[in-house]
Amino acid sequence: MEAAPFAFLTLRIVRCLSEWYLLERSYGIMLRFTVVMCAMLSSIPADAIKWDFDDGTTQGWTAKEALVRGGTREFYQFPGVVDEGVWRIKIDPATTMRTSQAGVQVISSPIDYDSALFDQVRVRFRSVHDRPTEGAVSLEWENDSGFFHGISDTTGNFAETLIKRLVYTTEWQETVFSLAGQDRWAGLVKNIQLSFNHFEFVEGFEIDWIELTGVGEILEGERPPPPVEHYFDFAGVGTFAPPVFYPLAPGLGEAPLGEAYIGNRNSVGGVLTDLDGDGDLDLFGLWKTITDVEFGARQSISGWLMAVSDGQGALERGPLGTEVNEDGIGASIRVLGADLTGDGKAEIAIYRSNREPRTAVWSIDEELQVEVLVQIERPIHSVADWDGDGRVELFVGGTTFEGSLEEVIAGTAEFYSTLAVWDVEQGVWTVEEVAATEDYHPAQIGDFTDDGALDVFWTSIAGRENRWVVGALDMELLQSGVQGEVFEFDEDKGLLGVGDFDGDGQVDFLTEFSADIIEGSKGLVLQRKGAGDRLAAEVLYDDRLLRRSPVLVEDLNGDGVDDWVFIGGDRVLGFGVFVEWGGSVQPTQEGERYRLEGTPRHVLAGDMDNDGDVDLVVLDPLLGGAHVLKSTLAEQATAVRTSVASRPTRHRLGDSYPNPFNPSVVLPLDLATDAARVSLTVYDVLGRRVRQVWQGPLGAGSHRFVWDGRDESGRAVAAGVYVYQVAVDGQVEAKKMTKLP
């Protein structure tokens, strides 16, 4: 539709009136027709789409801190509730980057209507403050071309144009943005974004309604808000128990998203290793905080911390170190943990960009005191058993270039990569060169071919060639160069994981679906070898999934096949742990998802409670701690071995735990016999259904269901008393539980 449908409609009306005048003027119909048409036009609704929040939800809208783009804070959702049709948003200074000013950005869910139908955005809002304050309000949008208004795809520079200065009163006020004549207001509207920036810190912000209006409704009538569709859900029931959060330090696990790709795996926010020599896995974590010291000026501070485990999965904070460069900017830190000296105790290999030399190996005693064993200038790469003596060695190396910055950007500079082994024998550390190559980077070391020997996974530097190579890591590598099995692909996407995910003995790859400068890496694609050397791509998740962590490849269930786990989600449902089980030609058909509060950023894996199975530890920068999800595989194995005599003798709904709870709770259920119809439902105290936890048949035995504290639409429920009720083949039992604020 062109930009002037109203003019077209007016012309049709005028022509119609003229014909009626010429043919029917003797009957006086002209006056009556004019009156009818005027009445029709005056009764047309003023709004095409209106989000009024009258259903008690945000109708797909989410809120975040304004003027903070990309990284972890891009996806920290401001807490808010809808009360009597008003969306009330709380601004917590403890979780905002800008401490002297407050800004709220609200983002719609996908709209997917033709932009030609609309020419205005209107909003009614109110600041929660003790006095009026100056500020600005701005409008942005994303269309089907994939860019935000004011953001250049080539430079990544941002320049808002639809912006207004205004005074925020403490009363309700309205503002209107005209879209007429905006050259990039074209195609399908994917979403709209409104930013409300205050020059003081306010306590909160409220929105009564948001309208997207225009001449299109004259032709087609008022449209309802687009339905909020969920691409996935967080079931919260499966292999892992509900998460338990341990506060440790602000900024724990924070790192640039670019660190999430293969080749930067020693920067995943921390490592699990035995720091104090007691046999339990502890956490050596990296942290980074960013704050605005004044408008437009930010300060970055980074460091490390130790957190000791009690052997049952609980973490307690130990020593904390701070690393700041001379200019006040936090240092770049990388870390690995392993027994490098063969003394049965783990050492820490740490790279810090603000130190000379930049890499050191630390020995840590039972009191968590650090002793520097050796230092070297070259950056750390990985650890692996290079010589087959049963002890791992430290690989070091990196990529350098010759040429100007312009040549690097243009891809014409000369790149060189090196790889060396840093080993110790009888207290003497030596470096042995392993590889030196041009245009290829040793991204990862591992046994990718399942032959018991180490391989190197090579990637092309700067994307010069659309190919990867997996070759043997042996003594001849320094002379032979990059050789091995070749994997060719059509388009260079961010590489996330390497493993055998379908159990066929061939190397498979995980890449991103797409990426942009604001929302970062999106989706997940499985790449498997097809005809010849060419890889065939299978989309597991498209760009509706926002991925917020590296992909960790690990055999999580002990079946000998690689699984993978990452942090993902979207703005509406939030973010959590995605566990995908390998061993199938369609790996994502069997997966589990656990929603987490806060801003989960990195996931680590290890046996935290010494029961023989793999648990998950998720680092959260804004909450400043770690979520621990303990595996229940050992418990499930015990349950399988339980004799028939020890099975439940009657149907029984168990006591929920923990009670009170926040955010998740376990609902136990015992069944004496197989049941054809089992329904487990959560209600509020008024008897209104909140969530259907289970519906269907269920076998005899003891079962545990996890309710994540959310309703059917994925919204966190309010604190208070709730009733969980089970119906087993017509028999009903109910109990109460309490959710904490």
C-alpha positions as MATLAB code, in Angstrom:
seq = 'MEAAPFAFLTLRIVRCLSEWYLLERSYGIMLRFTVVMCAMLSSIPADAIKWDFDDGTTQGWTAKEALVRGGTREFYQFPGVVDEGVWRIKIDPATTMRTSQAGVQVISSPIDYDSALFDQVRVRFRSVHDRPTEGAVSLEWENDSGFFHGISDTTGNFAETLIKRLVYTTEWQETVFSLAGQDRWAGLVKNIQLSFNHFEFVEGFEIDWIELTGVGEILEGERPPPPVEHYFDFAGVGTFAPPVFYPLAPGLGEAPLGEAYIGNRNSVGGVLTDLDGDGDLDLFGLWKTITDVEFGARQSISGWLMAVSDGQGALERGPLGTEVNEDGIGASIRVLGADLTGDGKAEIAIYRSNREPRTAVWSIDEELQVEVLVQIERPIHSVADWDGDGRVELFVGGTTFEGSLEEVIAGTAEFYSTLAVWDVEQGVWTVEEVAATEDYHPAQIGDFTDDGALDVFWTSIAGRENRWVVGALDMELLQSGVQGEVFEFDEDKGLLGVGDFDGDGQVDFLTEFSADIIEGSKGLVLQRKGAGDRLAAEVLYDDRLLRRSPVLVEDLNGDGVDDWVFIGGDRVLGFGVFVEWGGSVQPTQEGERYRLEGTPRHVLAGDMDNDGDVDLVVLDPLLGGAHVLKSTLAEQATAVRTSVASRPTRHRLGDSYPNPFNPSVVLPLDLATDAARVSLTVYDVLGRRVRQVWQGPLGAGSHRFVWDGRDESGRAVAAGVYVYQVAVDGQVEAKKMTKLP';
ca = [
       0.000    0.000    0.000;
       1.326    3.468   -0.870;
       1.670    6.214    1.705;
      -1.600    7.985    0.859;
      -4.510    5.535    1.297;
      -6.603    8.263    2.912;
      -6.255   10.522   -0.156;
      -7.288    7.597   -2.363;
     -10.341    6.948   -0.199;
     -11.276   10.654   -0.242;
     -11.084   10.751   -4.046;
     -13.400    7.730   -4.293;
     -15.890    9.430   -1.974;
     -15.822   12.671   -4.003;
     -16.411   10.780   -7.250;
     -19.243    8.852   -5.675;
     -20.827   12.069   -4.422;
     -20.575   13.648   -7.889;
     -22.279   10.707   -9.566;
     -25.063   10.733   -7.009;
     -25.476   14.486   -7.515;
     -25.830   14.167  -11.307;
     -28.160   11.173  -11.220;
     -30.244   11.739   -8.125;
     -30.232   15.518   -7.477;
     -33.963   15.781   -8.063;
     -34.688   13.399   -5.182;
     -32.669   15.170   -2.487;
     -30.504   12.135   -1.859;
     -27.301   14.143   -1.963;
     -27.826   15.684    1.454;
     -28.779   12.425    3.085;
     -25.756   10.602    1.575;
     -23.376   13.317    2.702;
     -24.722   13.136    6.233;
     -24.316    9.341    6.261;
     -20.722    9.486    4.963;
     -19.737   12.178    7.443;
     -21.212   10.111   10.253;
     -19.271    7.038    9.075;
     -15.966    8.898    8.910;
     -16.450   10.548   12.299;
     -17.198    7.220   13.978;
     -14.021    5.464   12.773;
     -11.847    4.374   15.741;
      -8.846    6.617   16.412;
      -6.449    3.787   17.183;
      -5.275    0.926   14.963;
      -3.450   -1.073   17.645;
      -3.722   -0.295   21.342;
      -1.886   -2.028   24.140;
      -3.933   -1.085   27.203;
      -2.768   -3.839   29.624;
      -6.372   -4.359   30.742;
      -5.908   -8.143   30.763;
      -3.414   -7.879   33.621;
      -0.345   -8.578   31.455;
       2.204   -6.461   29.604;
       0.850   -7.961   26.354;
       4.343   -8.905   25.230;
       6.090   -5.652   26.149;
       9.271   -5.757   28.255;
      11.279   -3.052   30.040;
      15.023   -2.529   30.471;
      17.513    0.221   31.209;
      17.652    2.807   28.415;
      20.885    3.991   26.758;
      22.555    0.692   27.656;
      23.042   -1.353   24.517;
      24.401   -4.846   24.056;
      25.989   -7.123   26.635;
      24.397   -8.464   29.771;
      22.338   -5.394   30.671;
      20.621   -5.401   27.297;
      18.547   -8.302   28.615;
      18.124   -7.468   32.274;
      14.380   -6.976   32.548;
      13.251   -4.291   34.958;
      10.782   -5.787   37.434;
       7.231   -4.623   36.970;
       3.611   -5.535   37.522;
       0.338   -4.699   35.801;
      -2.170   -3.333   38.301;
      -5.657   -2.188   37.239;
      -4.550   -1.754   33.636;
      -1.395    0.215   34.490;
       2.084   -1.181   33.854;
       4.162   -0.175   36.892;
       7.937   -0.475   36.364;
      10.385   -0.404   39.270;
      13.860    1.085   38.767;
      16.393   -0.434   41.164;
      19.645    1.590   41.448;
      21.450   -1.560   42.572;
      21.046   -3.089   39.109;
      21.463   -0.056   36.836;
      24.639    1.061   35.134;
      23.703    4.744   35.274;
      23.538    5.686   38.936;
      22.779    9.410   38.622;
      20.067    9.275   35.950;
      17.202    6.918   35.242;
      16.138    5.652   31.860;
      13.492    3.095   30.925;
      13.251    1.489   27.504;
      10.133   -0.523   26.660;
      10.190   -2.957   23.742;
       7.181   -4.540   22.054;
       6.870   -8.177   21.085;
       6.840   -8.895   17.303;
       4.195   -6.831   15.478;
       4.632   -7.964   11.836;
       2.132   -5.532   10.281;
       2.777   -3.408    7.188;
       4.267   -0.088    8.303;
       2.209    1.742    5.648;
      -0.854    1.217    7.845;
       0.496    3.453   10.592;
       1.801    6.988   10.863;
       1.831    7.744   14.611;
       2.930    6.287   17.932;
       1.178    7.609   21.036;
       1.832    6.782   24.672;
       0.387    7.813   28.049;
       2.845    7.649   30.936;
       3.792    8.964   34.360;
       7.048    9.221   36.338;
       7.125    8.120   39.969;
       9.149   10.868   41.634;
       8.826   13.563   44.294;
       9.145   16.440   41.806;
       9.148   17.185   38.059;
      12.390   16.420   36.213;
      13.737   17.253   32.779;
      14.541   14.573   30.254;
      13.800   13.193   26.825;
      11.671   10.562   25.135;
      12.638    8.775   21.930;
      11.259    6.245   19.461;
      13.076    3.508   17.565;
      11.890    0.521   15.593;
      13.103   -2.563   13.790;
      11.723   -3.505   10.393;
      12.077   -6.543    8.150;
      15.351   -5.198    6.765;
      16.869   -5.973   10.138;
      18.046   -2.566   11.294;
      17.051   -0.139   13.980;
      16.246    3.395   12.964;
      19.424    5.436   13.244;
      21.823    2.480   13.250;
      24.075    1.983   10.253;
      24.618   -1.629    9.246;
      28.101   -0.842    7.941;
      29.519    1.283   10.751;
      27.461    0.224   13.735;
      27.160    3.866   14.783;
      24.036    4.955   16.591;
      22.276    8.296   16.124;
      18.734    8.774   17.395;
      16.556   11.076   15.305;
      13.040   10.681   16.693;
      13.711   12.278   20.050;
      11.974   14.966   22.090;
      13.004   17.013   25.082;
      10.325   17.297   27.745;
       9.648   17.839   31.415;
       8.461   14.717   33.243;
       5.748   15.791   35.627;
       4.426   13.553   38.347;
       1.009   13.488   36.652;
      -0.208   11.508   33.656;
       1.004   12.954   30.346;
       0.948   11.944   26.679;
       3.311   12.284   23.746;
       2.958   11.583   20.018;
       5.585   10.617   17.422;
       4.778   11.225   13.759;
       6.163    8.630   11.357;
       5.085   10.419    8.190;
       7.992   10.990    5.840;
      10.454    8.717    7.681;
      12.363    6.946    4.918;
      13.099    3.844    7.004;
       9.528    3.448    8.197;
       8.958    0.766    5.558;
       8.143   -2.915    5.164;
       6.941   -5.051    8.047;
       7.229   -3.538   11.509;
       9.041   -6.102   13.656;
       8.881   -4.095   16.882;
       8.829   -0.576   18.294;
      10.880    0.744   21.198;
      10.244    3.763   23.402;
      12.920    5.223   25.681;
      12.097    7.525   28.594;
      15.258    9.196   29.907;
      15.309   11.339   33.046;
      18.099   13.686   34.050;
      17.604   12.566   37.650;
      17.174    9.127   39.204;
      13.468    8.406   39.643;
      11.908    5.598   41.659;
       9.750    4.137   38.929;
       7.779    4.640   35.771;
       4.187    3.839   34.782;
       2.489    3.347   31.409;
      -1.286    3.466   30.903;
      -1.398    2.577   27.207;
       0.598    2.590   23.967;
      -1.012    3.123   20.555;
       0.224    2.556   17.030;
      -2.181    4.585   14.898;
      -2.652    5.560   11.275;
      -4.863    5.855    8.228;
      -4.828    2.131    7.608;
      -7.600    1.471   10.111;
      -9.978    3.602    8.030;
      -9.813    0.935    5.350;
      -9.453   -2.182    7.480;
     -10.679   -1.238   10.945;
      -9.082   -1.426   14.367;
      -6.625   -4.277   14.868;
      -6.067   -6.214   18.073;
      -2.567   -6.329   19.562;
      -0.578   -9.092   17.862;
      -0.682  -12.357   19.814;
       2.346  -13.118   21.965;
       3.758  -16.365   20.594;
       6.217  -18.464   22.584;
       8.966  -20.085   20.505;
       9.890  -22.356   23.420;
       8.980  -22.834   27.067;
      10.747  -23.408   30.352;
       9.321  -26.648   31.713;
      11.688  -26.824   34.673;
      11.180  -30.575   35.076;
      13.823  -33.120   34.185;
      17.357  -34.211   34.947;
      18.357  -31.252   37.111;
      16.912  -30.105   40.430;
      15.604  -26.540   40.878;
      18.423  -23.977   40.929;
      19.867  -22.718   44.195;
      21.474  -19.268   44.109;
      24.648  -18.321   46.023;
      25.620  -14.608   46.188;
      29.365  -14.174   45.618;
      30.412  -10.902   43.919;
      28.871   -8.312   41.577;
      29.736   -8.832   37.926;
      30.584  -12.534   38.303;
      30.901  -14.112   34.855;
      30.678  -10.834   32.934;
      32.599  -10.836   29.641;
      32.128   -9.418   26.136;
      29.838  -11.582   24.017;
      32.639  -11.912   21.461;
      34.401  -14.097   24.017;
      31.671  -16.714   23.542;
      33.016  -18.217   20.330;
      35.372  -21.135   19.772;
      38.954  -19.978   20.258;
      38.076  -17.948   23.342;
      36.913  -20.833   25.508;
      39.428  -20.005   28.252;
      37.400  -16.854   28.950;
      34.049  -18.312   29.899;
      33.835  -16.464   33.188;
      35.532  -19.000   35.415;
      36.553  -22.617   35.990;
      35.558  -25.398   38.363;
      38.605  -26.947   39.998;
      39.773  -28.127   43.436;
      41.340  -24.993   44.907;
      41.920  -26.101   48.519;
      42.915  -29.737   47.935;
      39.984  -31.321   49.794;
      38.707  -33.287   46.787;
      35.683  -31.053   46.120;
      35.234  -28.866   43.056;
      35.472  -25.160   43.861;
      34.942  -22.073   41.692;
      37.637  -19.715   40.446;
      35.524  -16.980   38.868;
      36.149  -13.804   36.899;
      34.147  -10.636   37.540;
      33.730   -7.287   35.860;
      31.668   -4.234   36.771;
      30.812   -1.232   34.589;
      29.310    1.951   36.010;
      28.673    5.482   34.797;
      30.811    7.879   36.816;
      29.198   10.781   34.956;
      27.036   11.184   31.877;
      28.806    9.514   28.951;
      31.815    8.373   31.019;
      32.030    4.801   32.291;
      34.411    3.006   34.577;
      35.273   -0.673   34.176;
      36.836   -2.708   36.968;
      37.625   -6.420   36.709;
      39.103   -9.125   38.878;
      38.909  -12.701   40.119;
      37.486  -14.535   43.126;
      37.633  -17.925   44.778;
      34.505  -19.660   46.088;
      34.852  -22.863   48.096;
      32.389  -25.770   47.929;
      31.190  -27.752   50.934;
      31.113  -30.969   48.913;
      27.319  -30.855   48.620;
      27.099  -28.110   46.004;
      26.962  -25.012   48.233;
      29.467  -22.207   47.518;
      31.035  -19.738   49.962;
      33.075  -16.740   48.840;
      36.797  -16.654   49.572;
      39.556  -14.247   48.464;
      38.818  -11.615   45.814;
      41.355   -9.788   43.634;
      41.021   -6.597   41.590;
      42.793   -5.917   38.295;
      42.753   -2.354   36.928;
      44.937   -0.847   34.199;
      46.756    2.468   34.641;
      43.956    4.266   32.810;
      41.416    2.908   35.287;
      39.954    0.391   32.839;
      39.564   -3.202   33.932;
      42.089   -5.690   32.618;
      41.312   -8.529   30.235;
      41.585  -11.795   32.195;
      41.604  -15.428   31.091;
      41.897  -18.464   33.309;
      42.388  -22.245   33.215;
      42.539  -24.744   36.067;
      44.296  -28.145   36.138;
      46.969  -30.177   37.920;
      49.915  -28.952   35.843;
      52.722  -30.061   38.189;
      51.531  -33.618   38.882;
      51.375  -33.103   42.657;
      47.683  -34.020   42.888;
      46.601  -30.404   43.443;
      45.122  -28.055   40.882;
      47.025  -24.995   39.716;
      45.559  -21.866   38.146;
      46.924  -20.517   34.854;
      45.877  -16.877   34.597;
      46.406  -14.323   31.833;
      46.088  -10.618   32.757;
      46.550   -7.945   30.113;
      47.751   -5.342   32.638;
      50.712   -7.378   33.902;
      54.242   -7.999   32.663;
      54.651  -10.908   32.035;
      50.972  -11.380   31.258;
      50.621  -15.113   32.079;
      51.348  -16.797   35.401;
      50.823  -20.202   37.006;
      49.586  -20.067   40.602;
      49.796  -22.705   43.290;
      47.039  -22.344   45.916;
      47.306  -23.809   49.424;
      44.611  -24.979   51.842;
      44.163  -21.413   53.141;
      43.651  -20.172   49.559;
      46.946  -18.275   49.594;
      48.589  -17.787   46.195;
      52.189  -18.643   45.254;
      53.434  -17.713   41.773;
      55.279  -20.712   40.313;
      56.303  -19.297   36.935;
      55.499  -16.468   34.527;
      55.578  -16.159   30.752;
      54.590  -13.501   28.222;
      52.542  -15.655   25.837;
      48.756  -15.980   26.378;
      47.213  -19.229   27.594;
      45.352  -21.473   25.118;
      44.198  -24.776   26.677;
      45.264  -27.831   28.694;
      45.677  -31.396   27.397;
      47.877  -34.469   27.890;
      50.409  -33.807   25.113;
      52.868  -36.663   25.735;
      50.523  -39.382   27.043;
      52.059  -39.540   30.517;
      48.701  -39.123   32.257;
      49.402  -35.522   33.270;
      48.049  -32.507   31.408;
      50.281  -29.800   29.990;
      49.550  -26.122   29.390;
      49.315  -24.964   25.778;
      50.155  -21.327   25.083;
      50.095  -19.222   21.945;
      48.129  -16.699   20.019;
      47.683  -14.797   16.791;
      49.718  -11.791   15.647;
      49.624   -9.720   12.483;
      51.813   -7.514   10.313;
      50.253   -4.466    8.723;
      48.289   -1.352    9.534;
      44.939   -1.234   11.300;
      43.329   -0.395    7.958;
      44.845   -3.547    6.452;
      43.578   -5.622    9.358;
      40.041   -4.282    8.875;
      40.259   -4.858    5.118;
      41.561   -8.403    5.670;
      44.791   -7.799    3.738;
      47.206   -7.942    6.686;
      49.466  -10.946    7.248;
      48.350  -13.118   10.190;
      50.472  -15.651   12.069;
      49.489  -18.173   14.746;
      51.685  -20.130   17.113;
      51.078  -23.013   19.484;
      53.501  -24.271   22.122;
      53.543  -26.606   25.127;
      54.612  -25.178   28.479;
      55.615  -28.081   30.712;
      57.391  -28.683   34.006;
      59.760  -31.506   34.948;
      61.282  -31.581   38.435;
      60.389  -27.945   38.961;
      61.908  -26.730   35.691;
      59.507  -25.110   33.207;
      60.256  -25.306   29.481;
      58.479  -24.248   26.295;
      58.354  -26.518   23.233;
      57.063  -25.105   19.947;
      54.343  -27.223   18.358;
      52.953  -25.238   15.418;
      53.449  -21.990   13.501;
      51.004  -21.232   10.702;
      49.767  -18.473    8.437;
      46.074  -17.647    8.000;
      44.860  -20.458   10.297;
      44.229  -20.359   14.030;
      44.372  -23.406   16.389;
      40.918  -22.872   17.859;
      40.601  -25.962   20.056;
      42.468  -29.110   21.106;
      40.756  -32.442   21.791;
      40.165  -35.982   20.583;
      37.662  -35.087   17.854;
      38.124  -38.325   15.869;
      37.679  -40.749   18.823;
      40.985  -42.503   18.117;
      42.522  -41.830   21.519;
      44.944  -39.216   20.162;
      44.815  -35.431   20.347;
      43.645  -33.385   17.370;
      43.755  -29.696   16.540;
      40.713  -27.903   15.226;
      41.868  -25.164   12.829;
      39.777  -22.176   11.772;
      40.554  -19.658    9.050;
      41.752  -16.300   10.404;
      39.529  -13.356    9.475;
      37.213  -15.694    7.526;
      39.524  -15.795    4.511;
      38.461  -19.337    3.642;
      35.097  -21.009    4.236;
      36.631  -24.141    5.676;
      37.690  -25.768    8.913;
      40.335  -28.468    9.327;
      40.683  -31.209   11.954;
      44.187  -32.697   12.028;
      46.433  -34.717   14.314;
      48.390  -32.941   17.053;
      51.768  -34.660   16.739;
      55.493  -33.984   16.564;
      55.349  -33.441   12.796;
      52.903  -30.551   12.983;
      55.602  -27.882   13.120;
      56.960  -29.042    9.752;
      53.784  -30.243    8.024;
      51.554  -27.242    8.759;
      47.759  -27.349    8.673;
      46.659  -30.755    7.394;
      43.758  -33.078    8.107;
      40.090  -33.614    7.327;
      38.539  -30.601    5.602;
      35.054  -29.254    6.349;
      33.690  -26.673    3.909;
      30.671  -24.451    4.509;
      28.643  -21.920    2.537;
      28.603  -18.999    4.961;
      30.941  -18.079    7.793;
      28.922  -18.023   11.018;
      30.145  -17.728   14.577;
      31.436  -21.162   15.628;
      30.121  -22.242   19.030;
      30.823  -25.924   19.608;
      32.588  -29.020   18.269;
      31.639  -32.626   19.081;
      29.944  -35.807   17.913;
      26.328  -34.977   18.721;
      24.577  -37.818   16.887;
      26.916  -40.660   17.839;
      27.956  -41.538   14.271;
      31.690  -41.123   14.871;
      31.935  -37.990   12.712;
      32.807  -34.484   13.862;
      29.798  -32.129   14.049;
      29.689  -28.381   14.593;
      27.374  -25.860   16.232;
      27.203  -22.326   14.820;
      25.024  -19.290   15.411;
      22.036  -18.581   13.150;
      22.639  -14.825   12.973;
      23.965  -11.896   15.004;
      23.533   -8.141   15.272;
      25.209   -5.324   17.157;
      22.449   -4.933   19.756;
      21.029   -8.371   20.557;
      24.226  -10.274   19.818;
      24.283  -13.924   18.824;
      20.981  -15.558   17.894;
      19.796  -19.084   17.245;
      21.707  -22.307   16.810;
      22.594  -24.321   13.705;
      23.906  -27.898   13.579;
      26.482  -28.479   10.824;
      27.099  -32.086    9.762;
      29.077  -33.480    6.870;
      27.122  -34.191    3.712;
      28.449  -34.946    0.241;
      32.214  -34.595   -0.113;
      33.773  -32.063    2.245;
      30.657  -29.881    2.306;
      28.758  -29.360    5.566;
      24.955  -29.519    5.588;
      23.255  -27.019    7.901;
      20.220  -27.848   10.046;
      18.554  -24.984   11.912;
      17.852  -25.995   15.501;
      16.775  -22.521   16.683;
      16.286  -19.466   14.475;
      16.748  -15.793   15.386;
      13.809  -15.873   17.798;
      16.178  -17.457   20.328;
      18.685  -15.059   21.891;
      21.805  -16.930   23.012;
      23.580  -15.382   25.987;
      26.530  -17.689   26.651;
      29.127  -19.890   25.034;
      27.941  -23.394   24.178;
      29.444  -25.928   26.566;
      29.958  -29.371   24.975;
      29.974  -32.122   27.593;
      28.662  -35.658   28.119;
      26.139  -34.697   30.790;
      24.369  -38.040   31.241;
      27.251  -40.495   30.873;
      25.986  -42.227   27.720;
      29.216  -41.625   25.782;
      27.661  -39.094   23.382;
      28.332  -35.367   23.443;
      25.534  -33.175   24.796;
      25.528  -29.390   24.906;
      24.229  -26.691   27.192;
      23.946  -22.904   26.925;
      22.054  -19.880   28.234;
      19.222  -18.741   25.978;
      15.783  -17.176   25.950;
      13.954  -14.073   24.803;
      12.783  -10.768   26.229;
       9.269  -11.975   27.105;
       9.935  -15.329   28.792;
      13.338  -14.409   30.168;
      16.465  -16.544   30.100;
      17.592  -19.880   31.417;
      19.576  -23.052   30.847;
      19.002  -25.003   27.625;
      20.171  -28.626   27.939;
      20.232  -30.505   24.632;
      20.833  -34.254   24.613;
      22.958  -35.795   21.875;
      22.616  -39.268   20.428;
      19.826  -38.586   17.924;
      19.645  -37.515   14.293;
      17.417  -34.727   15.634;
      19.241  -33.775   18.828;
      16.956  -30.952   19.965;
      13.909  -33.223   20.025;
      14.970  -34.282   23.508;
      15.955  -31.261   25.572;
      15.304  -29.595   28.900;
      15.002  -25.908   29.781;
      15.244  -24.312   33.211;
      14.361  -20.663   33.678;
      16.634  -18.612   35.942;
      16.130  -15.263   37.626;
      18.506  -12.378   36.971;
      20.855  -12.374   33.989;
      22.458  -15.827   33.631;
      25.581  -15.439   31.504;
      27.910  -18.465   31.582;
      27.438  -22.133   32.408;
      30.074  -24.484   33.829;
      29.798  -28.242   34.406;
      31.242  -30.549   37.058;
      30.363  -32.902   39.920;
      29.655  -30.399   42.697;
      28.148  -32.829   45.240;
      30.397  -35.884   44.742;
      27.604  -38.233   43.671;
      29.232  -39.210   40.376;
      27.132  -37.194   37.926;
      27.579  -33.810   36.259;
      25.996  -30.713   37.806;
      25.648  -27.223   36.314;
      26.913  -23.922   37.732;
      25.570  -20.768   36.071;
      27.285  -17.420   36.676;
      25.076  -14.330   36.962;
      26.735  -10.875   36.711;
      23.871   -8.629   37.830;
      22.705  -10.809   40.696;
      26.381  -11.252   41.518;
      26.562  -14.969   42.167;
      26.053  -18.506   40.913;
      22.983  -20.675   40.322;
      23.728  -24.348   41.059;
      21.565  -26.987   39.346;
      22.364  -30.422   40.724;
      21.830  -33.468   38.560;
      19.340  -36.066   39.766;
      20.693  -38.904   37.617;
      22.205  -40.658   40.626;
      18.859  -40.450   42.441;
      17.041  -41.719   39.361;
      19.430  -44.656   39.111;
      18.741  -45.481   42.758;
      15.001  -45.277   42.107;
      15.298  -47.736   39.221;
      17.011  -50.217   41.516;
      14.267  -49.906   44.125;
      12.457  -53.205   44.650;
       8.737  -53.630   44.109;
       8.245  -54.090   47.858;
       9.603  -50.611   48.552;
       7.364  -48.854   46.021;
       4.533  -46.630   47.320;
       1.569  -48.544   48.714;
      -0.921  -45.745   48.039;
      -1.321  -42.592   46.013;
       0.073  -39.659   47.999;
       0.763  -35.990   47.296;
       3.930  -35.059   49.183;
       4.884  -31.839   50.938;
       6.396  -29.261   48.617;
       9.985  -28.194   49.205;
      11.417  -25.756   49.877;
       8.394  -24.176   51.521;
       8.296  -21.218   51.521;
      10.060  -20.952   48.146;
      11.406  -18.516   45.556;
      11.553  -18.905   42.631;
      10.980  -22.670   42.150;
       9.446  -25.452   44.199;
       9.391  -29.264   43.997;
       6.011  -31.043   44.149;
       6.429  -34.756   45.088;
       3.856  -37.371   44.068;
       3.764  -41.095   44.898;
       1.681  -43.504   42.804;
       1.036  -47.043   44.008;
      -0.110  -48.203   40.554;
      -0.029  -46.963   36.993;
      -2.575  -44.190   36.452;
      -4.270  -43.384   33.155;
      -5.287  -39.842   34.110;
      -3.097  -37.680   36.340;
      -3.538  -33.937   36.645;
      -1.269  -31.756   38.807;
      -2.418  -28.123   38.921;
      -1.501  -24.968   40.837;
      -4.297  -22.600   41.932;
      -4.352  -19.296   43.787;
      -6.313  -18.949   47.032;
      -9.373  -17.746   45.071;
      -9.484  -21.015   43.154;
      -8.235  -19.597   39.855;
      -5.959  -21.891   37.879;
      -2.385  -20.594   37.713;
      -0.437  -23.406   36.015;
      -1.034  -26.921   34.729;
       2.124  -28.719   35.856;
       1.226  -32.194   34.544;
      -1.615  -33.704   32.528;
      -1.621  -37.284   31.268;
      -0.780  -40.876   32.221;
       1.899  -41.646   34.808;
       3.573  -44.858   35.911;
       3.766  -46.266   39.424;
       6.550  -44.935   41.636;
       7.809  -41.714   43.170;
       7.765  -38.618   40.980;
       9.036  -35.063   41.423;
       7.614  -32.115   39.511;
       9.112  -28.639   39.535;
       6.970  -25.519   39.324;
       9.032  -22.489   38.335;
       6.716  -19.963   39.993;
       5.206  -18.800   36.700;
       1.734  -18.853   35.211;
       0.609  -20.306   31.869;
       1.910  -17.219   30.020;
       5.374  -17.437   31.558;
       4.934  -14.515   33.959;
       6.305  -14.760   37.495;
       3.419  -14.924   39.958;
       3.153  -12.637   42.955;
       4.254  -13.657   46.422;
       1.570  -15.360   48.483;
      -0.153  -18.649   49.259;
      -0.894  -21.130   46.466;
      -2.635  -24.501   46.344;
      -1.267  -27.470   44.408;
      -3.823  -30.177   43.656;
      -3.470  -33.622   42.127;
      -6.263  -35.695   40.613;
      -5.416  -39.379   40.044;
      -8.122  -41.296   38.197;
     -10.768  -39.216   39.968;
      -9.139  -39.131   43.432;
      -8.260  -35.562   44.489;
      -5.727  -34.312   47.059;
      -4.476  -30.759   47.648;
      -1.886  -28.949   49.772;
      -0.685  -25.383   50.277;
       2.656  -23.679   49.671;
       3.945  -20.107   49.994;
       5.989  -18.072   47.538;
       8.322  -15.475   49.031;
       8.753  -11.959   47.550;
];
